[in-house]
PDB file of C-alpha atoms in Angstrom:
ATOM      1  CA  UNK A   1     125.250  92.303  47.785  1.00 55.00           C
ATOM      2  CA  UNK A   2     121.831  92.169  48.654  1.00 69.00           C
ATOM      3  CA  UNK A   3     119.774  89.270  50.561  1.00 86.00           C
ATOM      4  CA  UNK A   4     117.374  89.220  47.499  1.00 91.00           C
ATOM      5  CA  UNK A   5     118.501  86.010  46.182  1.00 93.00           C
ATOM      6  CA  UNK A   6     118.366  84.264  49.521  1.00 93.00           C
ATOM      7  CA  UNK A   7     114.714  86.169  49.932  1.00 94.00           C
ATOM      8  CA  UNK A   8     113.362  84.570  46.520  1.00 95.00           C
ATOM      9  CA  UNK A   9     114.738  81.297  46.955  1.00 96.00           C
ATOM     10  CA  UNK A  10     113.010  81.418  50.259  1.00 96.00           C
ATOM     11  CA  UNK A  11     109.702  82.595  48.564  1.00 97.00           C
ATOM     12  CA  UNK A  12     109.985  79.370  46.056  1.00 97.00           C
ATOM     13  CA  UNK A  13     110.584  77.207  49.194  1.00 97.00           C
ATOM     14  CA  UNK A  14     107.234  78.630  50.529  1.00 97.00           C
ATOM     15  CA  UNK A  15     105.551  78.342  47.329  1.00 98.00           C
ATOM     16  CA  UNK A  16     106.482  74.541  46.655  1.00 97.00           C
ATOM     17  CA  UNK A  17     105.851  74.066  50.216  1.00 98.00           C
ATOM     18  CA  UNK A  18     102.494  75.080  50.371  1.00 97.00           C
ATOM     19  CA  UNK A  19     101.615  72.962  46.668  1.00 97.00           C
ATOM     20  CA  UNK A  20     102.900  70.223  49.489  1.00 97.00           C
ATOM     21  CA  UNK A  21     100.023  70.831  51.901  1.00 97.00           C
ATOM     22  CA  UNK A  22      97.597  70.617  49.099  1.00 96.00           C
ATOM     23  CA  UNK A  23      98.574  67.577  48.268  1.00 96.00           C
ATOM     24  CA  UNK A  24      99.412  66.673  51.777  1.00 96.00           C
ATOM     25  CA  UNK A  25      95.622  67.457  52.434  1.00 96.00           C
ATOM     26  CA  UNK A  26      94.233  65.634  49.404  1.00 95.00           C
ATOM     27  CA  UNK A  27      95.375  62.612  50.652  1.00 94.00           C
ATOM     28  CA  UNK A  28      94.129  62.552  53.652  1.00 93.00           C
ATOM     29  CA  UNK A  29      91.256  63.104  51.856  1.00 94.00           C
ATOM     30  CA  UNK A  30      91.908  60.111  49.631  1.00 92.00           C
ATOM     31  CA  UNK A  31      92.637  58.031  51.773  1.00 88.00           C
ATOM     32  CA  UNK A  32      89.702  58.590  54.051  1.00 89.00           C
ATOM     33  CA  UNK A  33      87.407  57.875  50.544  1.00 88.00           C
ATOM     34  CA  UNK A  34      89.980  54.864  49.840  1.00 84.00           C
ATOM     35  CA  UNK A  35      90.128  55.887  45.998  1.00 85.00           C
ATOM     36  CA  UNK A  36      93.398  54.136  45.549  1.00 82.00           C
ATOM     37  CA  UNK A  37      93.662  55.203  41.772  1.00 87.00           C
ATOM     38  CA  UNK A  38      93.735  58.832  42.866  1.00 91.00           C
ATOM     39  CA  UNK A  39      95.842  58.462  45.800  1.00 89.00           C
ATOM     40  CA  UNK A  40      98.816  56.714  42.804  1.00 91.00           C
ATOM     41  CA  UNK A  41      97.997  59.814  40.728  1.00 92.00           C
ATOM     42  CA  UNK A  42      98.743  61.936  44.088  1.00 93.00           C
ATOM     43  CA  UNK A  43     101.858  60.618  44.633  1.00 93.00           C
ATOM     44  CA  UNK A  44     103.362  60.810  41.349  1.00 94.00           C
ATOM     45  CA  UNK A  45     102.223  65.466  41.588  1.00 95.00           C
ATOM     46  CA  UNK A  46     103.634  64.289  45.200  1.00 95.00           C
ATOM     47  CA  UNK A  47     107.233  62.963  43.721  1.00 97.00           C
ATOM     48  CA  UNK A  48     107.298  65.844  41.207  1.00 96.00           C
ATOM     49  CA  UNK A  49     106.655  68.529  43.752  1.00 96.00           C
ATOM     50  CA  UNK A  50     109.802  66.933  45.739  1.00 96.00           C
ATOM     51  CA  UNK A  51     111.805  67.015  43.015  1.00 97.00           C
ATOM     52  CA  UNK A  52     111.551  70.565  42.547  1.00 97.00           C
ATOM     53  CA  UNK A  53     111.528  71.728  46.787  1.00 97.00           C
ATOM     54  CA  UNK A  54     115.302  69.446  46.079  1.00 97.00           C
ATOM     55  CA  UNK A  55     115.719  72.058  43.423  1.00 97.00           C
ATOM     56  CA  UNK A  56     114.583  75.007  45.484  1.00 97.00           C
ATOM     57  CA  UNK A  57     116.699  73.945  48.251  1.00 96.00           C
ATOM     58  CA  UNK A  58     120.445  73.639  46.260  1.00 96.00           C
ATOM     59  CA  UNK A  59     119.515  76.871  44.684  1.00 95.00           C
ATOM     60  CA  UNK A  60     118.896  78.615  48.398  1.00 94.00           C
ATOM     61  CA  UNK A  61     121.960  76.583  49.875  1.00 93.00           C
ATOM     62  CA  UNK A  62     123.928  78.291  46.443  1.00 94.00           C
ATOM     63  CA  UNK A  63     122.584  81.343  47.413  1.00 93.00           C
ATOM     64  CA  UNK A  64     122.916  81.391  50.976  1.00 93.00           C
ATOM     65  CA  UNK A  65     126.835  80.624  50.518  1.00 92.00           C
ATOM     66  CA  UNK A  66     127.575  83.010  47.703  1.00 92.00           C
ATOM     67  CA  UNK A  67     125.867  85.201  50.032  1.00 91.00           C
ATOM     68  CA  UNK A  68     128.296  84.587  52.983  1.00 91.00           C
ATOM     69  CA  UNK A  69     131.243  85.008  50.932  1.00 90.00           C
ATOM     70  CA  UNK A  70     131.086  87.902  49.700  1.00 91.00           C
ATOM     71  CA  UNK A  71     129.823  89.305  53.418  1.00 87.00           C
ATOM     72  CA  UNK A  72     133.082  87.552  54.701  1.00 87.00           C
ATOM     73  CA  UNK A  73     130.691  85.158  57.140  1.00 86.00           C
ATOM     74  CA  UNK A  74     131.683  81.348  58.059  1.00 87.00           C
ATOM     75  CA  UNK A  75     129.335  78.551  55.845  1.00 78.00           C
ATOM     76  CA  UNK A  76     128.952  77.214  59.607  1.00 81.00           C
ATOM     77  CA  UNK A  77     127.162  80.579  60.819  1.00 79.00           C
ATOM     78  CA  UNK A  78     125.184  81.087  58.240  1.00 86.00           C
ATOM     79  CA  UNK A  79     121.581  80.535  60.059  1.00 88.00           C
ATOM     80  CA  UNK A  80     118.808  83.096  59.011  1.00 90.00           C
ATOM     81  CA  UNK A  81     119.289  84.827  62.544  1.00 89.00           C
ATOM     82  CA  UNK A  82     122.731  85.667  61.909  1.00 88.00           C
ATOM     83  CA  UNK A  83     122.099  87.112  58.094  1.00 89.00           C
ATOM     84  CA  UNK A  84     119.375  88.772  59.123  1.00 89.00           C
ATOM     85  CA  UNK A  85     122.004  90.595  62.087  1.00 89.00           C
ATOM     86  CA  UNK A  86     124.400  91.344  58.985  1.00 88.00           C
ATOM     87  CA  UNK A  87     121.542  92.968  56.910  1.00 87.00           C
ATOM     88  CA  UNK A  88     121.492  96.921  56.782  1.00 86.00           C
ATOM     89  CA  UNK A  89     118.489  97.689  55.450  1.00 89.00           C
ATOM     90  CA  UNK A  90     115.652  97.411  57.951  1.00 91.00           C
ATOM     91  CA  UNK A  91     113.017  96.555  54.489  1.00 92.00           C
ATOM     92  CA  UNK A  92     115.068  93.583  53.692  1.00 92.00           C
ATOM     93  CA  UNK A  93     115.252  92.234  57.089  1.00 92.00           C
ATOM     94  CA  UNK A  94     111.457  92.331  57.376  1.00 94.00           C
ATOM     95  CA  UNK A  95     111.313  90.699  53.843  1.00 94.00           C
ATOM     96  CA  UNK A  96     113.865  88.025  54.701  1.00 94.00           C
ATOM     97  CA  UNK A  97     112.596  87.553  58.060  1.00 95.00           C
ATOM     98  CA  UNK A  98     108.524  87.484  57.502  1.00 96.00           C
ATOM     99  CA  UNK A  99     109.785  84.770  54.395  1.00 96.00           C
ATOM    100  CA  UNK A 100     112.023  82.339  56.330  1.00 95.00           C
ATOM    101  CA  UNK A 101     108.697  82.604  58.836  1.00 97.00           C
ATOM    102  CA  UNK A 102     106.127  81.575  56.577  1.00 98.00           C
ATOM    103  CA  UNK A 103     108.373  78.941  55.085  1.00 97.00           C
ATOM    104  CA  UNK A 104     109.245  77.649  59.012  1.00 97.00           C
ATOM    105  CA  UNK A 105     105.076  77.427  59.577  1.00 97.00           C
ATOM    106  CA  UNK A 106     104.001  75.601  56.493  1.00 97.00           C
ATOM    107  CA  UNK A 107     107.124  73.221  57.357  1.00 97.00           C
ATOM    108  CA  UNK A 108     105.439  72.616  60.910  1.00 97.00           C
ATOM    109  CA  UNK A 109     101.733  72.629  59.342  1.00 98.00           C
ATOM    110  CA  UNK A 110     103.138  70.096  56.376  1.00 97.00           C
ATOM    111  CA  UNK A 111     104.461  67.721  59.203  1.00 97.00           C
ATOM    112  CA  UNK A 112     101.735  67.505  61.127  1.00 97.00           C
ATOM    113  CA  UNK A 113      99.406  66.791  57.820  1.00 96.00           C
ATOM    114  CA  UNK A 114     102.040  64.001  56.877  1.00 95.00           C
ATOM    115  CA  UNK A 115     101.686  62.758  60.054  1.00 96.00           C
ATOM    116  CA  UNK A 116      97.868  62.439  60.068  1.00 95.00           C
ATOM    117  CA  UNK A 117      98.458  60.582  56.554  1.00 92.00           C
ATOM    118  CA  UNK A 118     100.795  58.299  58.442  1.00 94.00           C
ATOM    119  CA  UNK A 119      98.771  57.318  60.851  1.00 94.00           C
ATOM    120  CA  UNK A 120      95.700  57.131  58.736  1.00 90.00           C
ATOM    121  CA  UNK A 121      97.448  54.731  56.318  1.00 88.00           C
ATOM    122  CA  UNK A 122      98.498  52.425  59.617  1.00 90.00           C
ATOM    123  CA  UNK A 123      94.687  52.190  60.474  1.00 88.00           C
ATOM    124  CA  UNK A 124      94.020  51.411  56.938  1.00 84.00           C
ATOM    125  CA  UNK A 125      97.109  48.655  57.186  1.00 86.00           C
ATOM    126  CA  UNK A 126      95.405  47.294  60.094  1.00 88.00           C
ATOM    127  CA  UNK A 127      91.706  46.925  58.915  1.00 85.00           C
ATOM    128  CA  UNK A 128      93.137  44.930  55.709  1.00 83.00           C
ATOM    129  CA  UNK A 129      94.999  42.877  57.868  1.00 85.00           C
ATOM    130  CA  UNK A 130      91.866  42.200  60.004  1.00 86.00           C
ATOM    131  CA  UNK A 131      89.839  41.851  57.157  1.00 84.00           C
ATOM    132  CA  UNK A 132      92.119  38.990  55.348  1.00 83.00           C
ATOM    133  CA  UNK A 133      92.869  37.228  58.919  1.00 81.00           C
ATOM    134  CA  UNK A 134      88.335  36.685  59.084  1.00 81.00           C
ATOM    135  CA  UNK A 135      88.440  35.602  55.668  1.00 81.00           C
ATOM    136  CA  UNK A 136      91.398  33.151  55.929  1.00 78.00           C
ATOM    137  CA  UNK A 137      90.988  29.712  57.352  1.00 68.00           C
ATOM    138  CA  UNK A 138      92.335  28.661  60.659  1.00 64.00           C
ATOM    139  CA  UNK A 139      93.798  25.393  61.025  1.00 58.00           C
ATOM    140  CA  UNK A 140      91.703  23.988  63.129  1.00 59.00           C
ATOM    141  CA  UNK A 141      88.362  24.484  60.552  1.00 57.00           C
ATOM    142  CA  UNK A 142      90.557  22.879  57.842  1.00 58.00           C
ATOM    143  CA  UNK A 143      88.459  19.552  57.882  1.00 58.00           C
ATOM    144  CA  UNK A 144      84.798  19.764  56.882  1.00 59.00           C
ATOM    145  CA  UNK A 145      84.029  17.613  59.877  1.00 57.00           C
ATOM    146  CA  UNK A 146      84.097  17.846  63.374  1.00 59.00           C
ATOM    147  CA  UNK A 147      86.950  15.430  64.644  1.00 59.00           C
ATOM    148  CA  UNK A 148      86.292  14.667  68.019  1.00 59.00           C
ATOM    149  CA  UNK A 149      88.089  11.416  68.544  1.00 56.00           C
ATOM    150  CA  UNK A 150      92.220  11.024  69.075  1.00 57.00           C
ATOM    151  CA  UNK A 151      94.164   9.572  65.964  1.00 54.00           C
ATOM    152  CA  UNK A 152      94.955   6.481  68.916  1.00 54.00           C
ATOM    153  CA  UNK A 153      95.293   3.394  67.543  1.00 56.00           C
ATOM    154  CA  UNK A 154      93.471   0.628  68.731  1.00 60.00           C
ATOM    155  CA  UNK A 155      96.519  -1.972  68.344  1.00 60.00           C
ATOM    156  CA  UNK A 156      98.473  -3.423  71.200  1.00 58.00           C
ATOM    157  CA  UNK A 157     102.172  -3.282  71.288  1.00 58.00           C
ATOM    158  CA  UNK A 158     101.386  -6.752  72.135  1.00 59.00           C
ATOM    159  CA  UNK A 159     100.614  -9.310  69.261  1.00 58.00           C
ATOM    160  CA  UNK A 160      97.926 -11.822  70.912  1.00 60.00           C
ATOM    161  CA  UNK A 161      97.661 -13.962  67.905  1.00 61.00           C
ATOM    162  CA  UNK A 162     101.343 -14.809  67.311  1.00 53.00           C
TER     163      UNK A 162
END
């Protein structure tokens, strides 16, 4: 049996992957603008693109261990090095190899994009929290007035008209 399947599934994973950094990138982009009613719309293409790189991913695990069996290779070894050192065909190992390489980049470009959101988001976090701790009141400017005497009372412990 061929590496085909594990190639294709490996393709999907690259083509969900980079629908990910699209909407990685618009975002960012969103969330520079601060168009929060785009940014929910976002996430819900977000959650739906997840869904399917779950998909992707149980179909490529399927694929990878139906592959393995029937090559007579442990579940445990099965990392794209050693299939690729199992494949015959020099065409397929370039296809299989130049795949699980464009999927391992737009991984690594996908993180660092997510982590750019992250961050940008915290900042975001941060000025709203500034912004509602100037508008809040303190304690201290609770009174209209300034107070500048002690609540002391001016009564002695001492009754002088007893």
């Amino acid at each position: 049996m061929s590496a085909d399947t594990i190639r294709e599934s490996l393709e999907k994973l690259v083509q969900i992957h980079t629908d990910l950094l699209a909407v990685s990138e618009d975002k960012t982009r969103i969330v520079k603008e601060g168009a929060i009613e785009n940014l929910q719309k976002l996430l819900v293409e977000e959650r739906k693109q997840l869904r399917l790189l779950e998909q992707a991913e149980n179909k490529r695990q399927q694929a990878v261990s139906n592959w393995c069996a029937l090559n007579h290779i442990q579940a445990e070894d099965a990392t794209i090095t050693n299939i690729l050192k199992h494949i015959t065909l020099e065409k397929e190992q370039v296809k299989l190899e130049n795949a699980a390489t464009k999927l391992t980049e737009l991984i690594t470009k996908l993180k660092q994009q997510e982590q750019l959101n992250q961050v940008l988001i915290s900042q975001s976090m941060q000025f709203v929290q500034v912004s509602l701790d100037l508008m809040s009141p303190t304690l201290k400017s609770m009174n209209y007035g300034v107070k500048n005497e002690t609540d002391v009372s001016n009564r002695s412990v001492f009754d002088s008209k007893a």
